[in-house]
Short mmCIF file of C-alpha atoms in Angstrom, two decimals:
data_model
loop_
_atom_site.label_atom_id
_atom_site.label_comp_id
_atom_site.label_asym_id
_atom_site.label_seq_id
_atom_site.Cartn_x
_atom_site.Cartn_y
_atom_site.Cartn_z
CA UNK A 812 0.00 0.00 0.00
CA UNK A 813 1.71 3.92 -0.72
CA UNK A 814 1.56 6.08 2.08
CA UNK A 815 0.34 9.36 2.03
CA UNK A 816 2.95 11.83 1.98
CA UNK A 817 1.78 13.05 5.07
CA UNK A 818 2.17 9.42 6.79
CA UNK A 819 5.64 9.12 5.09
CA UNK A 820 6.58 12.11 6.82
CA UNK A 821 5.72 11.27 10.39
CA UNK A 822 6.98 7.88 9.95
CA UNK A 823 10.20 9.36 9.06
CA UNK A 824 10.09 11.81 11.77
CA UNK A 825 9.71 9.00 14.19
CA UNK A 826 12.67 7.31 13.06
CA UNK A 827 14.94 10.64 13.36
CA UNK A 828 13.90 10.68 16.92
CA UNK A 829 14.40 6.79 17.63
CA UNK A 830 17.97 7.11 16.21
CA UNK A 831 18.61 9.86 18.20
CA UNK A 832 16.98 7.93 21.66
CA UNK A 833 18.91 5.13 20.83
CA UNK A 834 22.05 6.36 20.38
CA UNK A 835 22.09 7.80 23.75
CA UNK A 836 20.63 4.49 25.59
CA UNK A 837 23.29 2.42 24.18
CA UNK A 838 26.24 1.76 26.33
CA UNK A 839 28.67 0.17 23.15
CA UNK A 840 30.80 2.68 21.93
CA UNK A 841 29.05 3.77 18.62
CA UNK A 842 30.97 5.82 15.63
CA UNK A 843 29.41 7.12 12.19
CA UNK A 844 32.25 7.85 9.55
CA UNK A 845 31.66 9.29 5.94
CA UNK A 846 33.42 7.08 4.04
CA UNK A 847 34.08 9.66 0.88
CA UNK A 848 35.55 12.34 3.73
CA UNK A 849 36.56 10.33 6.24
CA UNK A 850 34.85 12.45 8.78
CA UNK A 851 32.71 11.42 11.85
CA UNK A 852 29.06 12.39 11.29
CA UNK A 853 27.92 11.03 14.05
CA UNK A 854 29.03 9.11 17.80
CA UNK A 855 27.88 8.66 21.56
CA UNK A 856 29.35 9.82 24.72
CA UNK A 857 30.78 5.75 25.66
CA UNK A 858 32.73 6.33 22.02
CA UNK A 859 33.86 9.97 22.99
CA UNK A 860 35.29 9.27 26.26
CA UNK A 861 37.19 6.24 24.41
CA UNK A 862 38.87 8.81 22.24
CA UNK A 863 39.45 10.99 25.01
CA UNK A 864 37.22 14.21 24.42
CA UNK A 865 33.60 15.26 24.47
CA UNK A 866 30.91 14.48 21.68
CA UNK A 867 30.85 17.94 20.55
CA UNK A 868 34.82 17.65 19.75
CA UNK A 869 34.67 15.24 17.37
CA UNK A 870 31.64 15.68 15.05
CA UNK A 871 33.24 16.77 11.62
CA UNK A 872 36.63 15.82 12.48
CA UNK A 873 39.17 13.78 10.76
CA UNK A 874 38.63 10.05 12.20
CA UNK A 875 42.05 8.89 10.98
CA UNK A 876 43.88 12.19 12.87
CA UNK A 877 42.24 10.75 16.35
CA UNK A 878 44.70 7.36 16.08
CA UNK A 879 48.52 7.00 15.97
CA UNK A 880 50.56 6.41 12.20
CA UNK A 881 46.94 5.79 10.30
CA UNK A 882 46.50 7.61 7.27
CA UNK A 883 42.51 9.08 6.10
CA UNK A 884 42.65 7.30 3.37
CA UNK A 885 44.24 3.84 3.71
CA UNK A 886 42.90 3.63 7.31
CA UNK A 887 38.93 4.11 6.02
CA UNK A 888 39.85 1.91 3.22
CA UNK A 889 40.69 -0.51 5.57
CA UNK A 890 37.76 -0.02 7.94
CA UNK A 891 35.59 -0.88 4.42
CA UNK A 892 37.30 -3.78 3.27
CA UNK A 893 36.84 -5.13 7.12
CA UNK A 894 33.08 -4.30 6.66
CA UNK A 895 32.59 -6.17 3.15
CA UNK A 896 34.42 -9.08 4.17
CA UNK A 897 32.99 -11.02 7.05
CA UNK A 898 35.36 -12.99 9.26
CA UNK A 899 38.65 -11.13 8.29
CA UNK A 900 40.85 -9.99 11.25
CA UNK A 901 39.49 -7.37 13.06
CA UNK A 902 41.13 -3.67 12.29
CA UNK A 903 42.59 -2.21 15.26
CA UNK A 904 44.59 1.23 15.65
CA UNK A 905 46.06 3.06 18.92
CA UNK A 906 44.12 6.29 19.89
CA UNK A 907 45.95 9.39 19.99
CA UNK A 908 44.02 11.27 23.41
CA UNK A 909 42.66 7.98 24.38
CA UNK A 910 43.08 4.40 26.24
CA UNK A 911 45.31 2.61 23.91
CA UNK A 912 44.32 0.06 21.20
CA UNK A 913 40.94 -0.06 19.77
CA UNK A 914 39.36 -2.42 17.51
CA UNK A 915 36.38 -1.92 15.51
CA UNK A 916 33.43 -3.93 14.20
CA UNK A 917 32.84 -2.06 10.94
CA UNK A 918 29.54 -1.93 9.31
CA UNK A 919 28.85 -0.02 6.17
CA UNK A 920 25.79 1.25 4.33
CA UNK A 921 24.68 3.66 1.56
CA UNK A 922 22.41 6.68 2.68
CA UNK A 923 21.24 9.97 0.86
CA UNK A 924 23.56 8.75 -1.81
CA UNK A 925 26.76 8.82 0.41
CA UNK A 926 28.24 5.48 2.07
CA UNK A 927 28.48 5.44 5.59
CA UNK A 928 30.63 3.77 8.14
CA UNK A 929 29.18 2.38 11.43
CA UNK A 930 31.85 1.38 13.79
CA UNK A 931 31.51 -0.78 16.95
CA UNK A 932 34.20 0.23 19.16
CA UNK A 933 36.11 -2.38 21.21
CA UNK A 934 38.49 -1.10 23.88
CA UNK A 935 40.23 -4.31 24.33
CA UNK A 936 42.18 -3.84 21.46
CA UNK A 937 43.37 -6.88 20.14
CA UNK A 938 40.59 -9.24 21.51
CA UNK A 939 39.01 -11.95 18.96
CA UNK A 940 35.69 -10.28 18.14
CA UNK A 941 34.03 -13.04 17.01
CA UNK A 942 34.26 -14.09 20.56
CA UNK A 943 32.27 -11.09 22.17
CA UNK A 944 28.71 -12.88 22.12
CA UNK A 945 25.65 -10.39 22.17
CA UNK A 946 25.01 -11.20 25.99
CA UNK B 1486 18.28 28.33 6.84
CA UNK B 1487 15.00 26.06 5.87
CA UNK B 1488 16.05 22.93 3.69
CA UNK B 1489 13.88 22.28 0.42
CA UNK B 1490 11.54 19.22 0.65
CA UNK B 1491 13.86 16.83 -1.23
CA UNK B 1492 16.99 17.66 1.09
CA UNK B 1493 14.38 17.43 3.81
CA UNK B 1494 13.52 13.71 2.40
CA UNK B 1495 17.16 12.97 1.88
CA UNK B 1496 17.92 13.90 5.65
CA UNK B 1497 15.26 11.61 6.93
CA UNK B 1498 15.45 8.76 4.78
CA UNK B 1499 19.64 8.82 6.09
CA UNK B 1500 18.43 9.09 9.67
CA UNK B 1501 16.11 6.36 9.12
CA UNK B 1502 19.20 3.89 7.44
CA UNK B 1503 21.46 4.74 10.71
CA UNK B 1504 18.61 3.75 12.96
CA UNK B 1505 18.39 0.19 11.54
CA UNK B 1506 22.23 -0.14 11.21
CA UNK B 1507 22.69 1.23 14.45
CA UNK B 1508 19.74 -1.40 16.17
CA UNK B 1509 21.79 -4.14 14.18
CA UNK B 1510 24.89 -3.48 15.67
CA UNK B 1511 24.50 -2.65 18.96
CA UNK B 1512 25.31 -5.91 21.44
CA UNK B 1513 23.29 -3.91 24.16
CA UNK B 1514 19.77 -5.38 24.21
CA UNK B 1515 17.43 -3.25 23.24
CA UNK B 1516 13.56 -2.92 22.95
CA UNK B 1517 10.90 -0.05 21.35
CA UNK B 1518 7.47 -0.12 23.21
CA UNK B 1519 4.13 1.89 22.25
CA UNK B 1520 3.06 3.51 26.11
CA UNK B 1521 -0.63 3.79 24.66
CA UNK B 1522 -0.67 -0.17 23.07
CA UNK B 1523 2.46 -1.27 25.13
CA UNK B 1524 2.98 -3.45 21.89
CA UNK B 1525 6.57 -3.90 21.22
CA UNK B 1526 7.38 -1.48 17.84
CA UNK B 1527 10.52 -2.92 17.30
CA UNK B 1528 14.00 -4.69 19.01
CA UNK B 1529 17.20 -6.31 18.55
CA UNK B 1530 18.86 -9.90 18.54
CA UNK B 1531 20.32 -9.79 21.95
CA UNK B 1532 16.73 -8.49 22.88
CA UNK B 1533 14.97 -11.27 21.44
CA UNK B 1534 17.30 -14.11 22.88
CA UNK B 1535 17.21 -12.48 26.85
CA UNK B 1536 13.07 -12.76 26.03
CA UNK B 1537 13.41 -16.50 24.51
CA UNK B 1538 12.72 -16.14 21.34
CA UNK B 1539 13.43 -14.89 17.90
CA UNK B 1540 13.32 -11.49 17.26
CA UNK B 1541 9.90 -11.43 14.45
CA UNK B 1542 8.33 -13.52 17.39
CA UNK B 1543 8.29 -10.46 19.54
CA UNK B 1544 7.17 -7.58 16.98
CA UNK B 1545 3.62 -6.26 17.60
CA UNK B 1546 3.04 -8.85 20.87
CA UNK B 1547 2.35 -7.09 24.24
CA UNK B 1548 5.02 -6.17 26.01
CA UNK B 1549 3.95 -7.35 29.66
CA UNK B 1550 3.13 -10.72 27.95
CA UNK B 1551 6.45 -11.88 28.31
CA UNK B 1552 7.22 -11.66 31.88
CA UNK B 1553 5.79 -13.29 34.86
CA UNK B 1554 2.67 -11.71 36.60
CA UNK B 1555 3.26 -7.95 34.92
CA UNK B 1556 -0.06 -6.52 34.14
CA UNK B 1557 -0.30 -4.73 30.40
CA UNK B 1558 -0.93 -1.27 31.83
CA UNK B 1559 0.52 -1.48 35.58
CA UNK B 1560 3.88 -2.28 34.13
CA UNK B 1561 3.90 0.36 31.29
CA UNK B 1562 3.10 2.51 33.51
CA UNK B 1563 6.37 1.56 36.26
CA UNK B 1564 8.43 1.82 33.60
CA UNK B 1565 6.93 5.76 32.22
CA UNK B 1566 7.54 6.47 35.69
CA UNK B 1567 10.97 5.37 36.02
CA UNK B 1568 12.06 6.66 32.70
CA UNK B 1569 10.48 10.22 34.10
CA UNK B 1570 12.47 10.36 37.47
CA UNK B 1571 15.62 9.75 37.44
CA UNK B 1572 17.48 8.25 40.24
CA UNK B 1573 14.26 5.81 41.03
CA UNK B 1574 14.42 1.94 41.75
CA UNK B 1575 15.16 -0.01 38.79
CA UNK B 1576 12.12 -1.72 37.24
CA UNK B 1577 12.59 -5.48 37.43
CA UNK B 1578 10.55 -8.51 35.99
CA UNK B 1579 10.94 -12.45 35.64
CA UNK B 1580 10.71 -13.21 31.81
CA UNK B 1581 8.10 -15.91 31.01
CA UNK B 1582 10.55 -17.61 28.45
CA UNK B 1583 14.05 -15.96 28.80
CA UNK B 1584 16.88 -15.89 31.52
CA UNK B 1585 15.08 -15.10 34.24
CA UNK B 1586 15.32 -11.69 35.78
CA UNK B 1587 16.08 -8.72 33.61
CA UNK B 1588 16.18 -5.10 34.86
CA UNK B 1589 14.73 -2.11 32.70
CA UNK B 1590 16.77 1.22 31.54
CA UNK B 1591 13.76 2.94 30.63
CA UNK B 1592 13.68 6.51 28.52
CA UNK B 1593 10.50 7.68 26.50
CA UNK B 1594 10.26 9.89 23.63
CA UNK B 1595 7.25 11.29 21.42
CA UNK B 1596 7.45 10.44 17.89
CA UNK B 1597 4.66 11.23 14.92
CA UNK B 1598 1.90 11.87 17.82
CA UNK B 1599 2.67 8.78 20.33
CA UNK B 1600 4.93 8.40 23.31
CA UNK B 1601 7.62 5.46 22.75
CA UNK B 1602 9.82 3.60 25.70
CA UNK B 1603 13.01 2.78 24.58
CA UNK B 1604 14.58 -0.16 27.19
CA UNK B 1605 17.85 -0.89 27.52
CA UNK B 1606 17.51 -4.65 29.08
CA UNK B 1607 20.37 -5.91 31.70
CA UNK B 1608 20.44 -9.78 31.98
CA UNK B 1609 22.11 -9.44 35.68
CA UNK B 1610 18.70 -8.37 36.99
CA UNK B 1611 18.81 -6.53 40.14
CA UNK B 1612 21.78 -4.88 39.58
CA UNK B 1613 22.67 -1.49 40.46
CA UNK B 1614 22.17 0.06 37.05
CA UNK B 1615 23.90 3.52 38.03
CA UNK B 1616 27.38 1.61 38.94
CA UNK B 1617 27.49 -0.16 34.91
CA UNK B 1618 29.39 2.63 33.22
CA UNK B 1619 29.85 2.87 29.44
CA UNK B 1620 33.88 1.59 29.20
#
């Protein structure tokens, strides 16, 4: 059945607010990375304090300048290969304000014509993710 | 500066992408409740399994349903409440099918004319749920 574009509008609206909402709830460290810029869009306090600054600091900064020796290009390239091939080793980099090695659980997706990287942040570095069961 | 209707449709369609990404990936289990139905809208995997079942077993079933003498309205109601004042008790119930005890991390939003809990669910029950930081 086509919506009205009236209903397509509200249901839109509702999922702007439950993105926002659950961003916040969730206590895994969450980053969103434009893949063509390599800037963050997007990430939640438990992923800011892992970097070692506040929210506000990082949205629209360079996410390869926030880790030691990785370079924007090679190090999102990276992050994407990770993402479109399942059960690779996981990428990990050291943080340059932060706790030390991080490893990610990268997810990517196409939106508004743009791909977008979503990153699970690990702070046990070099850990087997595969490992790290949902509860 | 207002945004024409297609960047406007562009912005929302992207927000609604990173909602269903984000819900994906997420290990924290999660769960979207209507207050006026108290149907569950929508949740994740790790959601599903601490309830007992899969995940399209749970969408549009009642809520209170799944745990052990909860009444439809009583308990949507505790959990309003708790998401409302901060610093309360932690809601607790026994899951019919699941793990046992779970304890509720309750917020609620309004979205497209209805108010929505959004529950972060901890497994370890009754918990203190201000001492389980974010790292």
């Amino acid at each position: 059945a086509q919506m009205s574009l009236e209903q397509g509008y509200e249901a839109r609206r509702e999922f702007d607010a439950r993105y926002r909402l659950l961003l916040r709830t969730v206590e895994d460290p969450i980053v969103f990375v434009s893949v063509s810029g390599g800037r963050i869009k997007d990430l939640n306090d438990p992923a800011a304090a892992l970097l070692g600054s506040s929210r506000e600091d990082f949205i629209g900064a360079i996410f390869a300048n926030e880790f030691v020796d990785r370079g924007r290009e090679e190090f999102i390239e990276s992050l994407v290969n990770a993402a479109i091939s399942e059960g690779s080793q996981p990428v990990t980099a050291r943080t340059r304000r932060g706790q030390g090695e991080v490893a990610f659980v990268p997810h990517v997706f196409r939106a508004a014509g743009e791909r977008v990287l979503i990153l699970r942040l690990d702070a046990s570095g070099t850990r087997d993710q595969r490992s790290t069961g949902g509860q």
